[in-house]
PDB file of C-alpha atoms in Angstrom:
ATOM      1  CA  MET A   3       0.000   0.000   0.000  1.00 75.00           C
ATOM      2  CA  ALA A   4       1.333   3.419  -0.940  1.00 87.00           C
ATOM      3  CA  GLY A   5       1.560   6.119   1.726  1.00 93.00           C
ATOM      4  CA  VAL A   6       0.620   9.782   1.654  1.00 96.00           C
ATOM      5  CA  ASN A   7       3.081  12.556   2.461  1.00 96.00           C
ATOM      6  CA  LYS A   8       0.992  15.728   2.495  1.00 97.00           C
ATOM      7  CA  VAL A   9       1.218  18.780   4.745  1.00 97.00           C
ATOM      8  CA  ILE A  10      -1.096  21.796   4.925  1.00 97.00           C
ATOM      9  CA  LEU A  11       0.111  24.780   6.944  1.00 97.00           C
ATOM     10  CA  VAL A  12      -1.462  28.151   7.648  1.00 97.00           C
ATOM     11  CA  GLY A  13       0.783  30.550   9.497  1.00 97.00           C
ATOM     12  CA  ARG A  14       3.007  33.603   9.546  1.00 97.00           C
ATOM     13  CA  VAL A  15       6.384  33.949   7.871  1.00 98.00           C
ATOM     14  CA  GLY A  16       9.245  34.322  10.367  1.00 97.00           C
ATOM     15  CA  LYS A  17      11.781  35.962   8.047  1.00 95.00           C
ATOM     16  CA  ASP A  18      11.965  37.330   4.515  1.00 97.00           C
ATOM     17  CA  PRO A  19      12.600  34.538   1.988  1.00 97.00           C
ATOM     18  CA  GLU A  20      16.147  33.871   0.841  1.00 97.00           C
ATOM     19  CA  VAL A  21      15.874  33.425  -2.932  1.00 97.00           C
ATOM     20  CA  ARG A  22      18.639  32.058  -5.167  1.00 96.00           C
ATOM     21  CA  GLN A  23      19.233  30.244  -8.417  1.00 95.00           C
ATOM     22  CA  ALA A  24      19.845  26.498  -8.226  1.00 91.00           C
ATOM     23  CA  GLY A  25      20.845  25.400 -11.700  1.00 92.00           C
ATOM     24  CA  GLN A  26      18.009  26.298 -14.064  1.00 93.00           C
ATOM     25  CA  SER A  27      15.472  26.801 -11.259  1.00 94.00           C
ATOM     26  CA  THR A  28      14.774  29.347  -8.532  1.00 96.00           C
ATOM     27  CA  VAL A  29      14.578  28.242  -4.898  1.00 97.00           C
ATOM     28  CA  ALA A  30      13.230  30.184  -1.889  1.00 98.00           C
ATOM     29  CA  ASN A  31      13.787  29.286   1.770  1.00 97.00           C
ATOM     30  CA  PHE A  32      12.046  30.822   4.781  1.00 98.00           C
ATOM     31  CA  SER A  33      10.669  29.934   8.185  1.00 97.00           C
ATOM     32  CA  MET A  34       6.978  29.840   9.033  1.00 98.00           C
ATOM     33  CA  ALA A  35       5.223  29.645  12.409  1.00 98.00           C
ATOM     34  CA  THR A  36       1.974  27.830  13.099  1.00 97.00           C
ATOM     35  CA  SER A  37       0.205  28.179  16.441  1.00 94.00           C
ATOM     36  CA  GLU A  38      -2.564  26.454  18.302  1.00 93.00           C
ATOM     37  CA  LYS A  39      -4.359  27.553  21.479  1.00 94.00           C
ATOM     38  CA  PHE A  40      -5.901  25.224  24.005  1.00 92.00           C
ATOM     39  CA  LYS A  41      -6.884  25.135  27.655  1.00 93.00           C
ATOM     40  CA  ASP A  42      -4.635  23.165  29.972  1.00 93.00           C
ATOM     41  CA  LYS A  43      -5.853  21.061  32.909  1.00 93.00           C
ATOM     42  CA  SER A  44      -6.119  24.154  35.128  1.00 94.00           C
ATOM     43  CA  GLY A  45      -8.285  25.983  32.575  1.00 93.00           C
ATOM     44  CA  GLN A  46      -5.580  28.448  31.499  1.00 94.00           C
ATOM     45  CA  TRP A  47      -5.142  29.224  27.809  1.00 95.00           C
ATOM     46  CA  VAL A  48      -1.842  27.958  26.419  1.00 95.00           C
ATOM     47  CA  GLU A  49      -0.410  28.820  23.002  1.00 94.00           C
ATOM     48  CA  ASN A  50       1.909  26.325  21.322  1.00 95.00           C
ATOM     49  CA  THR A  51       3.973  27.574  18.362  1.00 96.00           C
ATOM     50  CA  GLU A  52       5.814  25.312  15.910  1.00 96.00           C
ATOM     51  CA  TRP A  53       8.420  26.584  13.434  1.00 97.00           C
ATOM     52  CA  HIS A  54       8.731  25.060   9.962  1.00 97.00           C
ATOM     53  CA  ASN A  55      11.477  25.367   7.318  1.00 97.00           C
ATOM     54  CA  ILE A  56       9.761  26.011   3.974  1.00 98.00           C
ATOM     55  CA  VAL A  57      11.361  25.391   0.568  1.00 98.00           C
ATOM     56  CA  LEU A  58       9.653  26.563  -2.639  1.00 97.00           C
ATOM     57  CA  TRP A  59      10.859  25.954  -6.195  1.00 97.00           C
ATOM     58  CA  GLY A  60      10.315  27.574  -9.611  1.00 96.00           C
ATOM     59  CA  LYS A  61       7.441  30.012 -10.074  1.00 95.00           C
ATOM     60  CA  GLN A  62       6.349  29.689  -6.431  1.00 96.00           C
ATOM     61  CA  ALA A  63       9.865  30.660  -5.308  1.00 96.00           C
ATOM     62  CA  GLY A  64       9.844  33.726  -7.557  1.00 95.00           C
ATOM     63  CA  LEU A  65       6.473  34.836  -6.190  1.00 95.00           C
ATOM     64  CA  ALA A  66       7.691  34.320  -2.639  1.00 96.00           C
ATOM     65  CA  GLY A  67      10.740  36.473  -3.353  1.00 95.00           C
ATOM     66  CA  GLN A  68       8.543  39.265  -4.694  1.00 95.00           C
ATOM     67  CA  TYR A  69       5.557  39.248  -2.359  1.00 95.00           C
ATOM     68  CA  VAL A  70       6.313  37.321   0.837  1.00 96.00           C
ATOM     69  CA  HIS A  71       7.775  39.225   3.779  1.00 96.00           C
ATOM     70  CA  LYS A  72       8.302  38.635   7.484  1.00 97.00           C
ATOM     71  CA  GLY A  73       4.835  38.545   9.082  1.00 96.00           C
ATOM     72  CA  SER A  74       2.969  37.551   5.895  1.00 96.00           C
ATOM     73  CA  MET A  75       0.096  35.101   6.432  1.00 97.00           C
ATOM     74  CA  LEU A  76       0.374  32.120   4.061  1.00 97.00           C
ATOM     75  CA  TYR A  77      -1.255  28.830   3.163  1.00 98.00           C
ATOM     76  CA  VAL A  78       1.410  26.305   2.121  1.00 98.00           C
ATOM     77  CA  GLU A  79       0.661  22.803   0.882  1.00 98.00           C
ATOM     78  CA  GLY A  80       3.428  20.316   0.260  1.00 97.00           C
ATOM     79  CA  SER A  81       5.331  17.355   1.679  1.00 98.00           C
ATOM     80  CA  ILE A  82       7.747  16.637   4.522  1.00 97.00           C
ATOM     81  CA  LYS A  83      11.369  15.849   3.772  1.00 96.00           C
ATOM     82  CA  THR A  84      14.054  15.079   6.350  1.00 96.00           C
ATOM     83  CA  GLU A  85      17.661  15.633   5.328  1.00 94.00           C
ATOM     84  CA  THR A  86      20.792  14.454   7.146  1.00 95.00           C
ATOM     85  CA  TYR A  87      24.287  15.877   7.263  1.00 93.00           C
ATOM     86  CA  GLU A  88      27.444  15.366   9.292  1.00 94.00           C
ATOM     87  CA  LYS A  89      28.784  18.054  11.641  1.00 93.00           C
ATOM     88  CA  ASP A  90      31.625  17.532  14.119  1.00 95.00           C
ATOM     89  CA  GLY A  91      31.347  13.771  13.648  1.00 94.00           C
ATOM     90  CA  GLN A  92      27.637  13.707  14.523  1.00 95.00           C
ATOM     91  CA  THR A  93      24.683  13.081  12.237  1.00 95.00           C
ATOM     92  CA  LYS A  94      22.276  16.039  12.205  1.00 95.00           C
ATOM     93  CA  TYR A  95      18.696  16.039  10.929  1.00 95.00           C
ATOM     94  CA  VAL A  96      16.749  18.900   9.356  1.00 94.00           C
ATOM     95  CA  THR A  97      13.050  18.587   8.535  1.00 96.00           C
ATOM     96  CA  LYS A  98      11.774  20.773   5.695  1.00 97.00           C
ATOM     97  CA  ILE A  99       8.429  21.335   4.043  1.00 98.00           C
ATOM     98  CA  THR A 100       8.739  21.290   0.254  1.00 97.00           C
ATOM     99  CA  GLY A 101       5.849  23.478  -0.863  1.00 96.00           C
ATOM    100  CA  ARG A 102       3.908  22.629  -3.999  1.00 96.00           C
ATOM    101  CA  GLN A 103       1.214  25.260  -3.578  1.00 96.00           C
ATOM    102  CA  MET A 104       1.180  28.634  -1.823  1.00 96.00           C
ATOM    103  CA  GLN A 105      -1.630  31.137  -1.299  1.00 96.00           C
ATOM    104  CA  PHE A 106      -1.424  34.627   0.149  1.00 95.00           C
ATOM    105  CA  LEU A 107      -3.875  35.118   3.017  1.00 95.00           C
ATOM    106  CA  ASP A 108      -3.116  38.743   3.947  1.00 87.00           C
ATOM    107  CA  SER A 109      -5.667  41.398   3.142  1.00 77.00           C
ATOM    108  CA  LYS A 110      -4.566  44.215   0.829  1.00 63.00           C
ATOM    109  CA  SER A 111      -4.360  46.605   3.782  1.00 49.00           C
ATOM    110  CA  ASP A 112      -2.036  44.139   5.575  1.00 54.00           C
ATOM    111  CA  ASN A 113       0.233  44.008   2.497  1.00 50.00           C
ATOM    112  CA  GLN A 114       0.336  47.792   2.231  1.00 45.00           C
ATOM    113  CA  GLN A 115       1.265  48.169   5.903  1.00 42.00           C
ATOM    114  CA  GLY A 116       4.097  45.674   5.510  1.00 44.00           C
ATOM    115  CA  GLN A 117       5.583  47.582   2.565  1.00 43.00           C
ATOM    116  CA  GLN A 118       5.652  51.024   4.171  1.00 37.00           C
TER     117      GLN A 118
END
């Protein structure tokens, strides 16, 4: 049976995208925060924030470079990919979200405020 590797995130961008050329394609990297609120056992509201490393390719990367800024609200749909590398003799792991689809969720007034 085949598995499904699909992620849907709605959150705020943590830093302006870093955009560069990778061969014939454009790639954009940025962080994105998603949060959830819930009541703990004592009835107090708790907010839990998770940070995600987002990677976009091609046209999506170009759009991110033009229009996405720190604080932008985005919908990103894609898949999870974990990469490994060696540092100081230890294996390190980095989990990234490779986005296949991105939608801007800011209102026009939000975009204008961010560009002033």
